Coordinates of C-alpha atoms in Angstrom, one line a residue:
X8 CA 26.1 31.9 1.6
X9 CA 28.5 29.0 1.2
X10 CA 25.7 26.5 1.2
X11 CA 24.4 28.1 -2.1
X12 CA 27.7 27.4 -3.8
X13 CA 27.2 24.2 -5.9
X14 CA 29.6 21.3 -5.0
X15 CA 31.9 19.8 -7.6
X16 CA 30.1 17.7 -10.2
X17 CA 31.7 14.5 -11.6
X18 CA 31.5 13.8 -15.3
X19 CA 30.1 10.6 -16.7
X20 CA 28.1 9.4 -19.8
X21 CA 24.5 10.4 -19.9
X22 CA 21.9 7.8 -18.9
X23 CA 20.2 5.8 -21.7
X24 CA 16.8 7.1 -23.0
X25 CA 15.1 4.1 -21.5
X26 CA 15.8 5.6 -18.0
X27 CA 12.9 8.0 -18.6
X28 CA 9.3 6.7 -18.9
X29 CA 6.0 8.5 -19.1
X30 CA 3.6 7.9 -16.3
X31 CA 0.3 6.9 -18.0
X32 CA -2.8 8.7 -16.7
X33 CA -4.8 6.7 -14.2
X34 CA -7.8 7.4 -12.0
X35 CA -7.5 8.8 -8.5
X36 CA -9.6 6.7 -6.2
X37 CA -10.5 6.2 -2.6
X38 CA -8.2 3.4 -1.5
X39 CA -10.6 1.8 1.0
X40 CA -13.6 2.0 -1.3
X41 CA -11.5 0.5 -4.2
X42 CA -10.5 -2.5 -2.1
X43 CA -14.0 -3.0 -0.6
X44 CA -15.7 -2.9 -4.0
X45 CA -13.1 -5.3 -5.4
X46 CA -13.7 -7.8 -2.5
X47 CA -17.5 -7.8 -2.8
X48 CA -18.8 -11.3 -3.2
X49 CA -15.4 -12.8 -3.7
X50 CA -13.1 -15.1 -1.7
X51 CA -10.4 -12.9 -0.3
X52 CA -7.1 -13.3 1.4
X53 CA -5.9 -10.2 3.2
X54 CA -2.1 -10.1 3.8
X55 CA -0.7 -8.0 6.6
X56 CA -4.2 -7.3 7.8
X57 CA -3.6 -6.7 11.5
X58 CA -2.6 -3.0 11.5
X59 CA -0.8 -3.7 14.7
X60 CA -1.1 -1.1 17.4
X61 CA -4.1 0.5 15.8
X62 CA -6.6 -2.4 15.5
X63 CA -8.5 -1.5 18.6
X64 CA -8.6 2.2 17.8
X65 CA -9.9 1.5 14.2
X66 CA -12.4 -1.0 15.4
X67 CA -13.8 1.6 17.8
X68 CA -14.1 4.1 14.9
X69 CA -15.5 1.4 12.5
X70 CA -12.6 2.2 10.2
X71 CA -10.6 -1.1 10.3
X72 CA -10.3 -2.1 6.7
X73 CA -10.1 -5.8 7.2
X74 CA -13.5 -5.8 9.0
X75 CA -15.0 -3.7 6.2
X76 CA -13.7 -6.1 3.6
X77 CA -15.0 -9.1 5.5
X78 CA -18.4 -7.6 5.7
X79 CA -18.9 -7.7 1.9
X80 CA -16.7 -10.6 0.8
X81 CA -18.0 -14.2 0.4
X82 CA -15.1 -15.3 2.6
X83 CA -12.1 -13.5 4.1
X84 CA -8.9 -14.9 5.5
X85 CA -6.3 -12.8 7.2
X86 CA -2.6 -13.6 7.2
X87 CA -0.1 -11.7 9.3
X88 CA 3.2 -12.2 11.2
X89 CA 1.7 -10.8 14.5
X90 CA 0.8 -13.5 16.9
X91 CA -1.1 -11.1 19.2
X92 CA -3.0 -9.5 16.3
X93 CA -4.0 -12.8 14.8
X94 CA -5.1 -14.1 18.2
X95 CA -7.2 -11.0 18.7
X96 CA -8.8 -11.2 15.3
X97 CA -9.7 -14.9 16.0
X98 CA -11.3 -13.8 19.3
X99 CA -13.4 -11.3 17.3
X100 CA -14.6 -14.1 15.0
X101 CA -12.3 -13.6 12.0
X102 CA -10.5 -16.4 10.2
X103 CA -6.8 -15.6 10.5
X104 CA -3.4 -17.3 10.4
X105 CA 0.2 -16.4 11.4
X106 CA 2.7 -16.7 8.6
X107 CA 5.5 -14.7 7.0
X108 CA 4.3 -13.9 3.4
X109 CA 8.0 -13.8 2.3
X110 CA 8.4 -17.6 2.9
X111 CA 6.9 -19.7 0.1
X112 CA 7.0 -22.9 2.1
X113 CA 5.3 -21.3 5.1
X114 CA 2.5 -20.1 2.8
X115 CA 2.1 -23.5 1.2
X116 CA 1.9 -25.2 4.6
X117 CA -1.2 -23.2 5.4
X118 CA -2.9 -25.3 2.6
X119 CA -5.4 -22.6 1.8
X120 CA -7.5 -22.9 -1.3
X121 CA -6.4 -20.2 -3.8
X122 CA -8.4 -17.0 -3.5
X123 CA -10.1 -14.8 -6.2
X124 CA -8.6 -11.7 -4.7
X125 CA -5.4 -11.4 -2.6
X126 CA -4.9 -8.0 -1.0
X127 CA -1.5 -6.6 0.0
X128 CA -2.5 -3.3 1.4
X129 CA 0.3 -1.0 2.5
X130 CA 2.5 -4.0 2.9
X131 CA 5.3 -4.3 0.3
X132 CA 7.1 -1.2 1.6
X133 CA 7.6 -3.1 4.9
X134 CA 9.2 -6.1 3.3
X135 CA 13.0 -6.5 2.9
X136 CA 12.5 -9.4 0.4
X137 CA 9.7 -8.2 -1.9
X138 CA 10.7 -10.7 -4.7
X139 CA 10.3 -13.6 -2.3
X140 CA 7.0 -12.2 -1.3
X141 CA 5.7 -12.1 -4.9
X142 CA 6.9 -15.7 -5.4
X143 CA 5.3 -16.9 -2.2
X144 CA 1.8 -15.4 -2.8
X145 CA 1.5 -17.2 -6.2
X146 CA 0.4 -20.2 -4.2
X147 CA -2.7 -18.4 -2.8
X148 CA -3.9 -16.6 -6.0
X149 CA -6.3 -18.6 -8.2
X150 CA -5.5 -18.9 -11.9
X151 CA -8.3 -16.4 -12.7
X152 CA -7.6 -14.3 -9.5
X153 CA -5.8 -11.1 -8.8
X154 CA -3.2 -9.6 -6.5
X155 CA -3.9 -6.0 -5.4
X156 CA -0.9 -4.1 -4.1
X157 CA -1.3 -0.6 -2.5
X158 CA 1.8 1.4 -1.5
X159 CA 2.8 5.0 -0.8
X160 CA 3.8 7.0 -3.9
X161 CA 7.4 8.3 -3.8
X162 CA 6.4 11.0 -6.4
X163 CA 3.6 12.5 -4.4
X164 CA 3.1 16.2 -4.0
X165 CA 3.2 15.9 -0.2
X166 CA 6.7 14.4 -0.4
X167 CA 7.9 17.2 -2.6
X168 CA 6.5 19.9 -0.3
X169 CA 7.8 18.3 2.8
X170 CA 11.3 18.2 1.2
X171 CA 11.2 22.0 0.9
X172 CA 10.6 22.0 4.6
X173 CA 13.4 19.6 5.4
X174 CA 11.0 17.0 6.6
X175 CA 10.0 13.4 5.7
X176 CA 6.9 11.6 6.9
X177 CA 7.6 7.9 6.9
X178 CA 6.3 5.0 8.9
X179 CA 9.2 3.8 11.1
X180 CA 8.8 0.2 9.7
X181 CA 9.1 1.1 6.0
X182 CA 12.2 -0.1 4.3
X183 CA 11.5 1.0 0.6
X184 CA 9.7 3.2 -1.8
X185 CA 8.1 1.6 -4.9
X186 CA 7.2 3.7 -7.9
X187 CA 4.9 2.5 -10.7
X188 CA 7.8 1.5 -12.9
X189 CA 9.9 -0.3 -10.2
X190 CA 6.8 -2.2 -9.0
X191 CA 5.8 -3.2 -12.5
X192 CA 9.4 -4.4 -13.2
X193 CA 9.5 -6.3 -9.9
X194 CA 6.1 -8.0 -10.7
X195 CA 7.2 -8.9 -14.2
X196 CA 10.4 -10.5 -13.0
X197 CA 8.4 -12.7 -10.6
X198 CA 5.7 -14.0 -12.8
X199 CA 3.0 -11.4 -12.7
X200 CA 1.2 -9.3 -15.4
X201 CA 0.0 -5.8 -14.5
X202 CA -3.7 -5.4 -15.3
X203 CA -4.6 -2.1 -13.9
X204 CA -3.0 1.0 -12.3
X205 CA -4.7 3.6 -10.1
X206 CA -3.6 6.3 -7.6
X207 CA -5.2 7.2 -4.2
X208 CA -5.3 10.1 -1.8
X209 CA -4.9 9.8 1.9
X210 CA -8.2 9.5 3.8
X211 CA -9.7 12.3 5.8
X212 CA -8.1 11.7 9.2
X213 CA -9.9 11.7 12.5
X214 CA -8.0 13.4 15.4
X215 CA -7.4 11.2 18.4
X216 CA -9.7 12.2 21.2
X217 CA -6.8 12.2 23.6
X218 CA -4.4 14.1 21.3
X219 CA -3.2 17.6 22.3
X220 CA -4.6 20.7 20.8
X221 CA -1.5 21.1 18.6
X222 CA -1.8 17.5 17.3
X223 CA -5.5 18.0 16.5
X224 CA -4.7 21.2 14.7
X225 CA -2.1 19.4 12.6
X226 CA -4.6 16.7 11.6
X227 CA -7.2 19.3 10.7
X228 CA -4.6 21.3 8.8
X229 CA -3.6 18.3 6.8
X230 CA -7.2 17.5 5.9
X231 CA -7.6 21.1 4.6
X232 CA -4.4 20.8 2.6
X233 CA -5.7 17.5 1.0
X234 CA -9.0 19.1 0.1
X235 CA -7.2 22.1 -1.5
X236 CA -4.8 19.9 -3.4
X237 CA -7.5 18.0 -5.3
X238 CA -7.3 20.1 -8.5
X239 CA -3.6 19.2 -8.7
X240 CA -4.3 15.5 -8.2
X241 CA -7.0 15.6 -10.8
X242 CA -4.7 17.3 -13.3
X243 CA -1.7 15.1 -12.5
X244 CA -2.8 11.9 -10.8
X245 CA 0.9 10.8 -10.4
X246 CA 1.2 13.5 -7.7
X247 CA -1.3 11.6 -5.5
X248 CA -0.4 10.0 -2.2
X249 CA -0.4 6.4 -3.1
X250 CA -0.3 3.8 -5.9
X251 CA -2.5 0.8 -6.6
X252 CA -1.4 -2.0 -8.9
X253 CA -3.7 -4.9 -9.8
X254 CA -1.8 -7.9 -11.2
X255 CA -2.6 -11.4 -12.4
X256 CA -0.4 -14.5 -12.4
X257 CA 1.3 -15.0 -15.8
X258 CA 0.5 -18.8 -15.6
X259 CA -3.1 -17.8 -16.2
X260 CA -2.5 -15.7 -19.2

């Protein structure tokens, strides 16, 4: 019973009222469809596109997002730090370059014409220098272009429920969570203006054919949970699994 006895609480001044902000309602969308529709007919640069370790699996299932974007865009260029992934993409006929998107000079040396749409899908949570990243990608976004960032939502219902179970589901390469407010603040500090906010749910996952029965059952169980959770997401979009922010360079506004 001792664990239910609250620990000593220190005393300090209450936080300022500005610490609390309301989360504006925003639509809940399908992340892949949102990015594919946004890329249609436009010149696109896709950052961190390789999805290392899973490219072959997703290509076999026709679910590799970079390929889906390239199929509808006027032109698509991929940039990633993975030499092997970029080499494989080039072998498959995609235009791709190796570069660290946190290094402004490295990005400038690519000498790429600015794109109408730059996608940073599930990338910023991997970066230990997100401010440098936002400075660097200014060079590859056209004056009338947009940067689209997608990232997991720290306020998601799934995270809350997993917390009750004493669990955390987190990619081993992630180094940060970004909420709507922290991401908007970060963008503003580095010369970006937020144009649009949306939330997304996880996709319906396909079990790996070589997975064990227990693993396949977990995947099916999660898909059922996601389907049953839709009314909650519809009522409170901020409980959704991920966040999408569309931003424009301030120099253009």
